[in-house]
Short mmCIF file of C-alpha atoms and ligand atoms in Angstrom, two decimals:
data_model
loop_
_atom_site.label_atom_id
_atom_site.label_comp_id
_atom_site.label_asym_id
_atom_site.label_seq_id
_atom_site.Cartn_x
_atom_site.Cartn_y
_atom_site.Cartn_z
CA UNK P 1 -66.26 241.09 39.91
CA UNK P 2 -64.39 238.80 42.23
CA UNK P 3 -63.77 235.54 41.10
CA UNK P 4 -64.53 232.58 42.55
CA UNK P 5 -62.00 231.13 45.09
CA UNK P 6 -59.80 228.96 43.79
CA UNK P 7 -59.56 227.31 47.68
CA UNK P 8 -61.60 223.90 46.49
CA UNK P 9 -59.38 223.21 44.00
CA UNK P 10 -56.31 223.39 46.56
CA UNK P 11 -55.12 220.14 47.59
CA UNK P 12 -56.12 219.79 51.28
CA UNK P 13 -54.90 217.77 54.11
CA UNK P 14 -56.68 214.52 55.29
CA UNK P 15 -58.95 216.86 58.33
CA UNK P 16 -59.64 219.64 55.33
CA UNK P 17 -63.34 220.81 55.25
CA UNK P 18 -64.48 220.97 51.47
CA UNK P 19 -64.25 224.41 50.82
CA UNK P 20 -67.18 226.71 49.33
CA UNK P 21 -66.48 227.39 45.29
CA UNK P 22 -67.69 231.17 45.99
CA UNK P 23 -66.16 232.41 49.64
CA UNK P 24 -63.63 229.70 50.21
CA UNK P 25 -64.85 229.02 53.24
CA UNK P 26 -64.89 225.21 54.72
CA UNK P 27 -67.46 223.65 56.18
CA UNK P 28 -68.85 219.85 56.69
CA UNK P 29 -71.31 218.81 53.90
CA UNK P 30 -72.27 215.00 54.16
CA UNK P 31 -72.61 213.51 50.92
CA UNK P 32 -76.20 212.19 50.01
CA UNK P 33 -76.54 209.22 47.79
CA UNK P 34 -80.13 208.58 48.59
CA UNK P 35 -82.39 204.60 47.64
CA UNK P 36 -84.15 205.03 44.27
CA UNK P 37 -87.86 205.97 45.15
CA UNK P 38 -90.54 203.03 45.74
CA UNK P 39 -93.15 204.80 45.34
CA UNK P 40 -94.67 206.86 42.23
CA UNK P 41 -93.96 210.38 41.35
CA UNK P 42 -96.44 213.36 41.47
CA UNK P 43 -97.50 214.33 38.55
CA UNK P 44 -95.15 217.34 38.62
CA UNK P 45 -92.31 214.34 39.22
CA UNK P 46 -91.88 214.94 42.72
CA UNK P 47 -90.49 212.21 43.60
CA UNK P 48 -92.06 209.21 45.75
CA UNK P 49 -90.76 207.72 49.24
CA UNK P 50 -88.00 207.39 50.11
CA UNK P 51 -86.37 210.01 48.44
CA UNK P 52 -89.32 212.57 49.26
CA UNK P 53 -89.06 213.09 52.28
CA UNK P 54 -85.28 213.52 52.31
CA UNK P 55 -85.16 217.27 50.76
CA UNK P 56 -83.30 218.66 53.48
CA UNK P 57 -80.09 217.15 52.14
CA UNK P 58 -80.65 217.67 48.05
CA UNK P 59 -78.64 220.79 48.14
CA UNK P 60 -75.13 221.72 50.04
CA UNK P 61 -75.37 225.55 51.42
CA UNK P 62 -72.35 227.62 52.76
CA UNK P 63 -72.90 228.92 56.35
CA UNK P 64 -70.67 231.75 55.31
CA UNK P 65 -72.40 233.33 52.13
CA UNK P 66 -74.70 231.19 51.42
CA UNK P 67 -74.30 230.11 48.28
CA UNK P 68 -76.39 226.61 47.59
CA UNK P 69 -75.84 224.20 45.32
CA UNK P 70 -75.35 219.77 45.18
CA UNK P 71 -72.15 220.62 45.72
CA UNK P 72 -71.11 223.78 46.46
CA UNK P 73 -67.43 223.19 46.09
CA UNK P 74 -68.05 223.55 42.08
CA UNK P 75 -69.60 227.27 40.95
CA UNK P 76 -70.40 228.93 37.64
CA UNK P 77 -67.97 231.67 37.17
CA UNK P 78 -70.57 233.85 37.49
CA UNK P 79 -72.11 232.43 40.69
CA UNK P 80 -69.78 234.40 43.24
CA UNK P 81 -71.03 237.44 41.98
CA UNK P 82 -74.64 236.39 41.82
CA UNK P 83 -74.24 235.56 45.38
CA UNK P 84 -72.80 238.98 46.44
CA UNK P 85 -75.34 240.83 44.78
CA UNK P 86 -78.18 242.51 46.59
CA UNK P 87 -81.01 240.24 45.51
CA UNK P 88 -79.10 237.51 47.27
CA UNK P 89 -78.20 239.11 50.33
CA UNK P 90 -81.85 239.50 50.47
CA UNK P 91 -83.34 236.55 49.82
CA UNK P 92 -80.51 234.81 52.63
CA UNK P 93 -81.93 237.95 55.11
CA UNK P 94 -85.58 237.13 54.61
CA UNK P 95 -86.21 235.21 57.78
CA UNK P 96 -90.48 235.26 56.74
CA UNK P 97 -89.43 232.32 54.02
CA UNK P 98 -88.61 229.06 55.65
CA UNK P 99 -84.80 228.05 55.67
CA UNK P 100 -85.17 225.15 54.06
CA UNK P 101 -87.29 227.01 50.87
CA UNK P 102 -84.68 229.57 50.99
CA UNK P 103 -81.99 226.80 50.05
CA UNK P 104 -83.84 226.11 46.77
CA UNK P 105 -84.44 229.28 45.96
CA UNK P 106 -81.00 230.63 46.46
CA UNK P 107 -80.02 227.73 43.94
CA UNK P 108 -82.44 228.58 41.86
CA UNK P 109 -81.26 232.40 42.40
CA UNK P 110 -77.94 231.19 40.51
CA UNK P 111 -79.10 229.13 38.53
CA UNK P 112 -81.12 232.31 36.85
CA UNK P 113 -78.30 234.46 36.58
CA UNK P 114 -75.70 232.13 34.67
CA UNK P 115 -78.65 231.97 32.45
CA UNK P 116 -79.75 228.33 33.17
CA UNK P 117 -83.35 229.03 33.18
CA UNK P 118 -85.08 225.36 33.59
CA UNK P 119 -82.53 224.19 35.99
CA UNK P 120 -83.40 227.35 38.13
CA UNK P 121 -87.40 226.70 37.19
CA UNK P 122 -86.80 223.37 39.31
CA UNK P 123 -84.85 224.86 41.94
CA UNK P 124 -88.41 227.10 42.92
CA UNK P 125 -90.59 224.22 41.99
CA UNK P 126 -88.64 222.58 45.17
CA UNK P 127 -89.16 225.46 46.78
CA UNK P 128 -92.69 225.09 46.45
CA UNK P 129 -92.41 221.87 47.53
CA UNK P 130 -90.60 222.83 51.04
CA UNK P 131 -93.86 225.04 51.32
CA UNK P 132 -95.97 222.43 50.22
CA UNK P 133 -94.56 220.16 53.26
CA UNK P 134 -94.63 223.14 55.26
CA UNK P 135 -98.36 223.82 54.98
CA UNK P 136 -97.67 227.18 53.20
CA UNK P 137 -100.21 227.24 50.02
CA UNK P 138 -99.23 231.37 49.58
CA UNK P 139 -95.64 230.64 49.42
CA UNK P 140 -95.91 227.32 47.61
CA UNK P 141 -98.51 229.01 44.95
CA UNK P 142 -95.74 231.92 44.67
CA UNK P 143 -92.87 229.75 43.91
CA UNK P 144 -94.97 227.46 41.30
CA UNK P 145 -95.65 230.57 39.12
CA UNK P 146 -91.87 231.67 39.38
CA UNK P 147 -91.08 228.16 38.18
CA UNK P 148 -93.89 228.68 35.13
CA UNK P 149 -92.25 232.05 34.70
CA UNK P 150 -88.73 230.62 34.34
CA UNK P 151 -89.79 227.23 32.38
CA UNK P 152 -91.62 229.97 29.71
CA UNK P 153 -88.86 232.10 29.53
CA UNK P 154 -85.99 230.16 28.22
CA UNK P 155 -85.80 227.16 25.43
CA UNK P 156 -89.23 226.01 23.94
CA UNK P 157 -89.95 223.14 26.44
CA UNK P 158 -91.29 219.51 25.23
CA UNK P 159 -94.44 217.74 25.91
CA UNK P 160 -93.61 215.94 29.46
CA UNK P 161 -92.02 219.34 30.45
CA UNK P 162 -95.08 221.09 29.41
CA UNK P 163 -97.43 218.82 31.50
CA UNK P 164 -95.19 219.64 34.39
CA UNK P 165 -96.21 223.20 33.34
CA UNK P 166 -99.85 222.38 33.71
CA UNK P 167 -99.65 220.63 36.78
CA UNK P 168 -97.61 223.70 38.26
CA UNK P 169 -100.44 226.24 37.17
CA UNK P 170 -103.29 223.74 38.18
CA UNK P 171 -101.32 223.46 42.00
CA UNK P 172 -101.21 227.05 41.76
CA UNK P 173 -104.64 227.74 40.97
CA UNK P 174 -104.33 229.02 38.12
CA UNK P 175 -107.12 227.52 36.26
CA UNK P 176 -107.59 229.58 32.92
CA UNK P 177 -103.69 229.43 32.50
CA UNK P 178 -103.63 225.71 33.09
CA UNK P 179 -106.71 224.63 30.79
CA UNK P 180 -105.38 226.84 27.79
CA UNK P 181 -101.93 225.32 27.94
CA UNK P 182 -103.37 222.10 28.37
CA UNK P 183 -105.73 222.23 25.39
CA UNK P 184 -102.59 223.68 23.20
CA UNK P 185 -100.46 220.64 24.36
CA UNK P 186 -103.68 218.23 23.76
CA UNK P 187 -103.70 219.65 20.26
CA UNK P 188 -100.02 218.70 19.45
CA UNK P 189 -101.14 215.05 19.43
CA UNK P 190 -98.27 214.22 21.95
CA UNK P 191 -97.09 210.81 23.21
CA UNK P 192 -99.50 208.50 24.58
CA UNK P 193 -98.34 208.30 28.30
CA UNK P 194 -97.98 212.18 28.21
CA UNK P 195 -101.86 212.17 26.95
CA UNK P 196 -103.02 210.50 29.80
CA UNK P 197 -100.79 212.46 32.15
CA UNK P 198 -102.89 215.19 30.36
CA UNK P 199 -105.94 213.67 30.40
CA UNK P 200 -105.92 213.86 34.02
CA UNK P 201 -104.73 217.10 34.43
CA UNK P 202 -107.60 218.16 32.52
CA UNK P 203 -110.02 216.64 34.70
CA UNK P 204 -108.70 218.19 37.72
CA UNK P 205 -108.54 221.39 36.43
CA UNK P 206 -112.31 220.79 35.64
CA UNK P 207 -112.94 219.86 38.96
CA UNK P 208 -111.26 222.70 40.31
CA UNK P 209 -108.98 220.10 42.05
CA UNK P 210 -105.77 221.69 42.91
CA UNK P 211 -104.04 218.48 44.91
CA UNK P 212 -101.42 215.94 44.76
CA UNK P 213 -101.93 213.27 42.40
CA UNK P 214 -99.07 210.84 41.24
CA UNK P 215 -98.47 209.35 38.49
CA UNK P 216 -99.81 206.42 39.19
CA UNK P 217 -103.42 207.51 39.52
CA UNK P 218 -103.30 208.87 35.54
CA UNK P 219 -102.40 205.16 34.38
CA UNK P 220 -105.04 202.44 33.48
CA UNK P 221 -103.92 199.23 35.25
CA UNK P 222 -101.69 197.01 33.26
CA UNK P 223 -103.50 194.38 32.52
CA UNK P 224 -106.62 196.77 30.65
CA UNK P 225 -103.54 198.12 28.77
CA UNK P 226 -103.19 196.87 25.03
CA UNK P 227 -99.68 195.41 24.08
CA UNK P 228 -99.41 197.46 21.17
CA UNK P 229 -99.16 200.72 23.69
CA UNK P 230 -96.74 198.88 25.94
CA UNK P 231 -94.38 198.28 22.69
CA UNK P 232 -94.94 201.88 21.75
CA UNK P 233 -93.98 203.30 25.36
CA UNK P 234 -91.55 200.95 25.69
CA UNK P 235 -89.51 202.28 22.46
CA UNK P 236 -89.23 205.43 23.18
CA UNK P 237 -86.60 205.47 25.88
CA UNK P 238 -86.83 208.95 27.44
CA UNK P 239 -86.95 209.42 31.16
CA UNK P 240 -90.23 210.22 32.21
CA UNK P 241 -91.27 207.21 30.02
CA UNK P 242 -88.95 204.64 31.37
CA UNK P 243 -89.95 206.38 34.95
CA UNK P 244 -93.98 205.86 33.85
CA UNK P 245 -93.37 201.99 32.51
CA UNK P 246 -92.12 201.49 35.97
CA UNK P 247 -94.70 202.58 37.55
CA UNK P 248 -97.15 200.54 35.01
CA UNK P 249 -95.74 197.72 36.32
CA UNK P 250 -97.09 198.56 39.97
CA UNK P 251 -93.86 200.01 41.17
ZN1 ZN L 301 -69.41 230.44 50.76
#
């Protein structure tokens, strides 16, 4: 197996390209630092404006090889040969997927085979999110399912990663999938803002309603809200609950 190049961690001179972690080849990768987003996710945390719309610049990609990453002068020892592996090659040659999906999925490509299985079930929910954008429900149903695949097959996932689960399977269609994990998530009396996340979900999936919603729309209105839940959700101090109390307060 070749290793990867050790070329990024040479010290360059002041016109040096950053160099690719798995070919060693330079190129010029702007660095994105995008605003915080204004408005509310989806309820598969997609994020709001302005950060939505700016996917084309989430992920570095090497013109050489292709290998794709935030910043693809930094790969998992393992990446280099990930990337010169068949499955790769194939993915890069596949000119029916659009370029910008194939980005996120040849992250999530690596991402799978150094064994980081929810990292690499993001990278294809993005993915489907390229084809969402794209007005490509086939490829964008595809790529959810991997991503449901991917989130089931490593680590036992929490409740807010579990909704994300539903909403995935609900986008995708598939209904009896999404109402049984819903009901088994229901059951495990989780938090309160997940529960209304859920809620939701569960009316959609009712409805048959396989759109965007955000956030937003799953939350009463502040002021129908009773303190006591505002003290509770404000306790708790994970992200998608600091993320949901900001968009309680109309963010
Ligand atoms: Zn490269």
């Amino acid at each position: 197996m070749p290793a990867p190049s050790p070329a990024n961690s040479r010290p360059g001179g002041a016109d040096a390209l950053p160099r690719c972690a798995v070919c060693g080849t330079g190129s010029r990768q702007p660095p994105f630092r995008p605003d915080p987003p204004e408005q509310a996710p989806d309820l598969d945390l997609r994020p709001g404006e302005p950060v939505r719309s700016t996917m084309a610049r989430w992920l570095q990609q090497c013109p050489n090889c292709g290998y794709a990453a935030p910043n693809i002068g930094r790969a998992h020892p393992a990446a280099a040969q990930a990337v010169l592996a068949a499955p790769f090659r194939a993915l890069m040659a596949d000119a029916s997927y659009p370029a910008l999906a194939r980005r996120f999925l040849a992250w999530s490509h690596v991402l799978e085979e150094t064994g980081a299985l929810h990292a690499a079930a993001e990278a294809s929910l993005q993915a489907a999110w390229v084809a969402d954008d794209l007005s490509r429900p086939d490829l964008a149903r595809t790529w959810r399912l991997e991503a449901v695949a991917l989130w089931r097959s490593g680590p036992p996932l929490d409740a807010e990663q579990t909704v994300r689960v539903v909403d995935a399977l609900r986008r995708a269609e598939a209904w009896d999938d999404a109402e049984a994990t819903a009901a088994a998530l229901a059951k495990s009396n989780p938090p309160e803002a997940v529960a209304q996340v859920l809620a939701l979900e569960r009316r959609l999936i009712g409805a048959g309603d396989s759109g965007r919603h955000t956030v937003a729309s799953a939350l009463p209105p502040p002021a129908r809200r009773p303190h006591v839940a505002h003290q509770r959700i404000a306790g708790r101090g994970e992200p998608f609950f600091a993320r949901l109390k900001r968009w309680f307060r109309g963010g």
